[in-house]
Amino acid sequence: MSTPMRTDEHWANYNSRQAARPIRESCQRVLALAGPGAGRTAVDLGCGAGRETRAFLDAGWRVLALDGEPGTEARLLRTIGGRHAALTIKTSRFQDLYDLPPADLVHAGYSLPFQTRAEFDRVWTLIRSVLRPGGRVAVDLFGDRDSWAGDPNLTFLTEPEVRALFDGLTIERWEVEDEPGRAFSGPKHWHVFHVVAQRR
Ligand SMILES: C[S@@+](CC[C@H](N)C(=O)[O-])C[C@H]1O[C@@H](n2cnc3c(N)ncnc32)[C@H](O)[C@@H]1O
């Protein structure tokens, strides 16, 4: 199956239609496990419309929200309802991301697969390097049976490859979706690993 062109316009269009959906399950799970933020730092990578960014702020986290789509800041401010003292917004592509603050939580909802494998590996190393002891990662990663697999601009992983990413971390949520469904661009087969893990 061919994959849709993922231009800035595509993501702007996608994100403009996310305002009313429920908070992603990965975000809900990690919030339940981590408890109130109490001023701890969360990073929301590929934050999109900011639904989950908002949930982290509401739970007392300081948040760095990052996304490559140029309209991110304006969209996020609409979702949040204006500036928020605990929120930092950064517009950057993963390809240009070379540093992150020390973090107690890194959430990446359906975003990290949208880069090449080489970039994914570099960004994942960065994420692991900034995760504080006790900190958690909550991610949705595409598997090799996904109907978009084969697109060299995206990253698709086998189960052993996904497990290897979490070496040394304690896996607290491991759910695999492997079924037909719908994407923003139309019907497709989803093969997605939903994982929450904690650094001991
Ligand atoms: C499928 S959306 C998910 C957005 C949000 N996390 C959610 O769950 O609705 C993917 C997001 O990643 C962003 N994105 C895609 N490729 C990116 C890249 N290479 N670097 C940074 N952000 C990227 C898009 O702009 C979009 O907001």
Short mmCIF file of C-alpha atoms and ligand atoms in Angstrom, two decimals:
data_model
loop_
_atom_site.label_atom_id
_atom_site.label_comp_id
_atom_site.label_asym_id
_atom_site.label_seq_id
_atom_site.Cartn_x
_atom_site.Cartn_y
_atom_site.Cartn_z
CA MET A 1 0.00 0.00 0.00
CA SER A 2 1.38 3.44 -0.87
CA THR A 3 1.77 5.88 1.98
CA PRO A 4 0.43 9.45 1.93
CA MET A 5 2.81 12.39 1.37
CA ARG A 6 3.56 13.82 4.78
CA THR A 7 4.08 17.46 4.02
CA ASP A 8 3.70 20.30 6.53
CA GLU A 9 0.28 20.87 4.98
CA HIS A 10 -0.69 17.24 5.62
CA TRP A 11 0.24 17.54 9.31
CA ALA A 12 -1.45 20.92 9.68
CA ASN A 13 -4.60 19.42 8.24
CA TYR A 14 -4.28 16.32 10.46
CA ASN A 15 -3.67 18.32 13.62
CA SER A 16 -6.49 20.75 12.92
CA ARG A 17 -8.89 17.81 13.22
CA GLN A 18 -7.63 16.42 16.53
CA ALA A 19 -9.07 19.02 18.87
CA ALA A 20 -12.06 16.98 20.04
CA ARG A 21 -10.70 13.43 20.26
CA PRO A 22 -10.06 11.70 23.62
CA ILE A 23 -6.59 11.81 25.20
CA ARG A 24 -4.40 9.06 23.72
CA GLU A 25 -4.26 5.83 25.70
CA SER A 26 -0.43 6.03 26.00
CA CYS A 27 -0.76 9.39 27.69
CA GLN A 28 -3.52 8.21 30.02
CA ARG A 29 -1.50 5.15 31.02
CA VAL A 30 1.71 7.02 31.73
CA LEU A 31 -0.13 9.68 33.73
CA ALA A 32 -1.78 6.97 35.83
CA LEU A 33 1.59 5.31 36.47
CA ALA A 34 3.60 8.48 37.09
CA GLY A 35 1.09 10.33 39.25
CA PRO A 36 0.89 14.10 39.57
CA GLY A 37 3.69 15.98 37.86
CA ALA A 38 4.41 18.18 40.89
CA GLY A 39 6.66 20.33 38.75
CA ARG A 40 8.51 17.41 37.13
CA THR A 41 9.47 17.68 33.47
CA ALA A 42 7.63 15.99 30.61
CA VAL A 43 8.61 16.15 26.96
CA ASP A 44 5.87 15.67 24.35
CA LEU A 45 7.59 14.77 21.09
CA GLY A 46 5.46 15.25 18.00
CA CYS A 47 2.85 16.95 20.17
CA GLY A 48 0.54 17.74 17.24
CA ALA A 49 -2.56 19.62 18.36
CA GLY A 50 -1.43 19.46 21.99
CA ARG A 51 -4.26 17.39 23.45
CA GLU A 52 -1.76 15.34 25.48
CA THR A 53 0.40 18.40 26.21
CA ARG A 54 -2.67 19.91 27.81
CA ALA A 55 -3.28 16.76 29.85
CA PHE A 56 0.29 16.83 31.18
CA LEU A 57 -0.04 20.51 32.13
CA ASP A 58 -3.36 19.83 33.85
CA ALA A 59 -1.65 17.06 35.86
CA GLY A 60 1.00 19.46 37.13
CA TRP A 61 3.88 18.71 34.79
CA ARG A 62 6.25 21.25 33.28
CA VAL A 63 6.13 20.46 29.57
CA LEU A 64 8.40 20.87 26.59
CA ALA A 65 6.13 20.34 23.57
CA LEU A 66 7.90 19.81 20.28
CA ASP A 67 6.68 19.26 16.74
CA GLY A 68 8.06 19.84 13.25
CA GLU A 69 4.92 21.37 11.77
CA PRO A 70 5.43 25.16 11.39
CA GLY A 71 1.97 26.07 12.74
CA THR A 72 2.60 24.20 16.01
CA GLU A 73 2.95 27.16 18.36
CA ALA A 74 -0.26 28.91 17.26
CA ARG A 75 -2.22 25.64 17.30
CA LEU A 76 -0.92 24.64 20.71
CA LEU A 77 -1.75 28.02 22.20
CA ARG A 78 -5.32 27.61 20.92
CA THR A 79 -5.56 24.15 22.52
CA ILE A 80 -4.06 25.33 25.82
CA GLY A 81 -6.06 28.55 25.79
CA GLY A 82 -3.08 30.93 25.74
CA ARG A 83 0.39 31.05 27.27
CA HIS A 84 1.07 28.78 30.24
CA ALA A 85 3.95 29.36 32.65
CA ALA A 86 4.85 25.65 32.69
CA LEU A 87 4.85 25.21 28.90
CA THR A 88 7.75 25.60 26.47
CA ILE A 89 6.98 25.12 22.80
CA LYS A 90 9.65 24.20 20.28
CA THR A 91 9.10 23.88 16.56
CA SER A 92 11.72 21.47 15.28
CA ARG A 93 11.94 18.41 13.10
CA PHE A 94 13.38 15.32 14.74
CA GLN A 95 16.13 15.52 12.12
CA ASP A 96 17.24 18.83 13.70
CA LEU A 97 16.80 17.75 17.31
CA TYR A 98 20.13 17.36 19.10
CA ASP A 99 19.32 18.19 22.68
CA LEU A 100 16.54 17.83 25.21
CA PRO A 101 16.32 18.75 28.88
CA PRO A 102 16.63 16.07 31.58
CA ALA A 103 13.15 14.52 31.65
CA ASP A 104 10.96 12.55 34.05
CA LEU A 105 8.58 11.59 31.27
CA VAL A 106 8.93 11.41 27.50
CA HIS A 107 5.74 10.92 25.52
CA ALA A 108 5.71 10.44 21.76
CA GLY A 109 2.22 9.66 20.47
CA TYR A 110 2.34 8.18 16.96
CA SER A 111 5.21 10.50 16.04
CA LEU A 112 8.64 8.86 16.28
CA PRO A 113 8.03 6.49 13.32
CA PHE A 114 7.80 9.51 10.99
CA GLN A 115 11.54 9.68 10.36
CA THR A 116 14.14 7.40 8.79
CA ARG A 117 15.56 4.51 10.81
CA ALA A 118 18.94 6.25 11.11
CA GLU A 119 17.31 9.40 12.52
CA PHE A 120 15.02 7.33 14.72
CA ASP A 121 18.01 5.54 16.26
CA ARG A 122 19.79 8.84 16.94
CA VAL A 123 16.70 10.43 18.50
CA TRP A 124 16.02 7.30 20.59
CA THR A 125 19.59 7.44 21.95
CA LEU A 126 18.96 11.09 22.84
CA ILE A 127 15.69 10.20 24.62
CA ARG A 128 17.39 7.43 26.64
CA SER A 129 20.24 9.80 27.56
CA VAL A 130 17.94 12.48 29.06
CA LEU A 131 15.58 10.15 30.94
CA ARG A 132 16.10 10.61 34.68
CA PRO A 133 16.18 7.64 37.09
CA GLY A 134 12.54 6.78 37.79
CA GLY A 135 11.51 8.52 34.57
CA ARG A 136 9.16 6.97 32.04
CA VAL A 137 8.77 6.78 28.26
CA ALA A 138 5.37 6.29 26.60
CA VAL A 139 5.49 5.67 22.87
CA ASP A 140 3.57 4.26 19.91
CA LEU A 141 5.92 2.56 17.43
CA PHE A 142 5.13 1.03 14.04
CA GLY A 143 5.73 -2.67 13.46
CA ASP A 144 6.97 -4.47 10.38
CA ARG A 145 3.51 -5.83 9.50
CA ASP A 146 2.04 -2.34 9.17
CA SER A 147 0.63 -1.66 5.69
CA TRP A 148 2.90 1.39 5.35
CA ALA A 149 6.01 -0.76 6.02
CA GLY A 150 8.55 -0.37 3.25
CA ASP A 151 8.37 3.42 3.15
CA PRO A 152 12.05 4.34 3.63
CA ASN A 153 11.13 7.70 5.17
CA LEU A 154 9.44 5.99 8.11
CA THR A 155 10.63 3.52 10.75
CA PHE A 156 9.08 0.07 11.16
CA LEU A 157 10.43 -2.31 13.76
CA THR A 158 10.25 -6.04 14.43
CA GLU A 159 9.20 -7.13 17.90
CA PRO A 160 12.79 -8.03 18.94
CA GLU A 161 13.91 -4.60 17.71
CA VAL A 162 11.23 -2.90 19.82
CA ARG A 163 12.15 -4.97 22.87
CA ALA A 164 15.82 -4.06 22.40
CA LEU A 165 14.96 -0.35 22.57
CA PHE A 166 13.83 -0.87 26.17
CA ASP A 167 16.86 -2.87 27.36
CA GLY A 168 17.54 -1.94 30.98
CA LEU A 169 14.10 -0.34 31.43
CA THR A 170 11.12 -1.92 33.17
CA ILE A 171 8.25 -2.39 30.72
CA GLU A 172 4.98 -1.41 32.36
CA ARG A 173 2.68 -1.48 29.34
CA TRP A 174 3.15 -3.69 26.30
CA GLU A 175 0.24 -3.81 23.88
CA VAL A 176 0.39 -4.81 20.24
CA GLU A 177 -2.19 -3.70 17.71
CA ASP A 178 -2.10 -5.85 14.57
CA GLU A 179 -5.37 -5.40 12.72
CA PRO A 180 -7.17 -3.57 9.94
CA GLY A 181 -8.37 -0.09 10.75
CA ARG A 182 -8.45 3.48 9.54
CA ALA A 183 -5.86 6.22 9.34
CA PHE A 184 -6.44 9.90 8.63
CA SER A 185 -5.55 9.08 5.02
CA GLY A 186 -7.90 6.08 4.71
CA PRO A 187 -8.12 2.35 5.54
CA LYS A 188 -4.92 0.52 6.44
CA HIS A 189 -3.50 -2.35 8.50
CA TRP A 190 -2.14 -1.04 11.79
CA HIS A 191 0.79 -2.83 13.40
CA VAL A 192 1.66 -0.70 16.40
CA PHE A 193 3.55 -1.36 19.63
CA HIS A 194 2.19 0.70 22.52
CA VAL A 195 4.81 0.76 25.24
CA VAL A 196 5.31 2.48 28.57
CA ALA A 197 8.61 1.79 30.35
CA GLN A 198 10.41 3.12 33.39
CA ARG A 199 14.09 3.75 34.03
CA ARG A 200 14.94 2.11 37.35
C1 LIG B 1 0.31 11.20 13.68
S1 LIG B 1 0.66 12.80 14.28
C2 LIG B 1 0.52 12.57 16.03
C3 LIG B 1 0.29 13.87 16.75
C4 LIG B 1 -0.10 13.72 18.23
N1 LIG B 1 0.98 13.21 19.01
C5 LIG B 1 -1.30 12.81 18.29
O1 LIG B 1 -1.21 11.75 18.91
O2 LIG B 1 -2.34 13.18 17.72
C6 LIG B 1 2.38 12.96 14.03
C7 LIG B 1 2.93 14.30 14.51
O3 LIG B 1 4.33 14.28 14.37
C8 LIG B 1 4.76 15.43 13.68
N2 LIG B 1 5.90 15.01 12.86
C9 LIG B 1 5.88 14.16 11.81
N3 LIG B 1 7.11 13.96 11.35
C10 LIG B 1 7.93 14.71 12.14
C11 LIG B 1 9.33 14.92 12.18
N4 LIG B 1 10.13 14.30 11.31
N5 LIG B 1 9.84 15.73 13.12
C12 LIG B 1 9.03 16.34 14.03
N6 LIG B 1 7.70 16.18 14.05
C13 LIG B 1 7.16 15.37 13.12
C14 LIG B 1 3.60 15.89 12.84
O4 LIG B 1 3.66 17.29 12.58
C15 LIG B 1 2.42 15.49 13.69
O5 LIG B 1 2.03 16.54 14.56
#
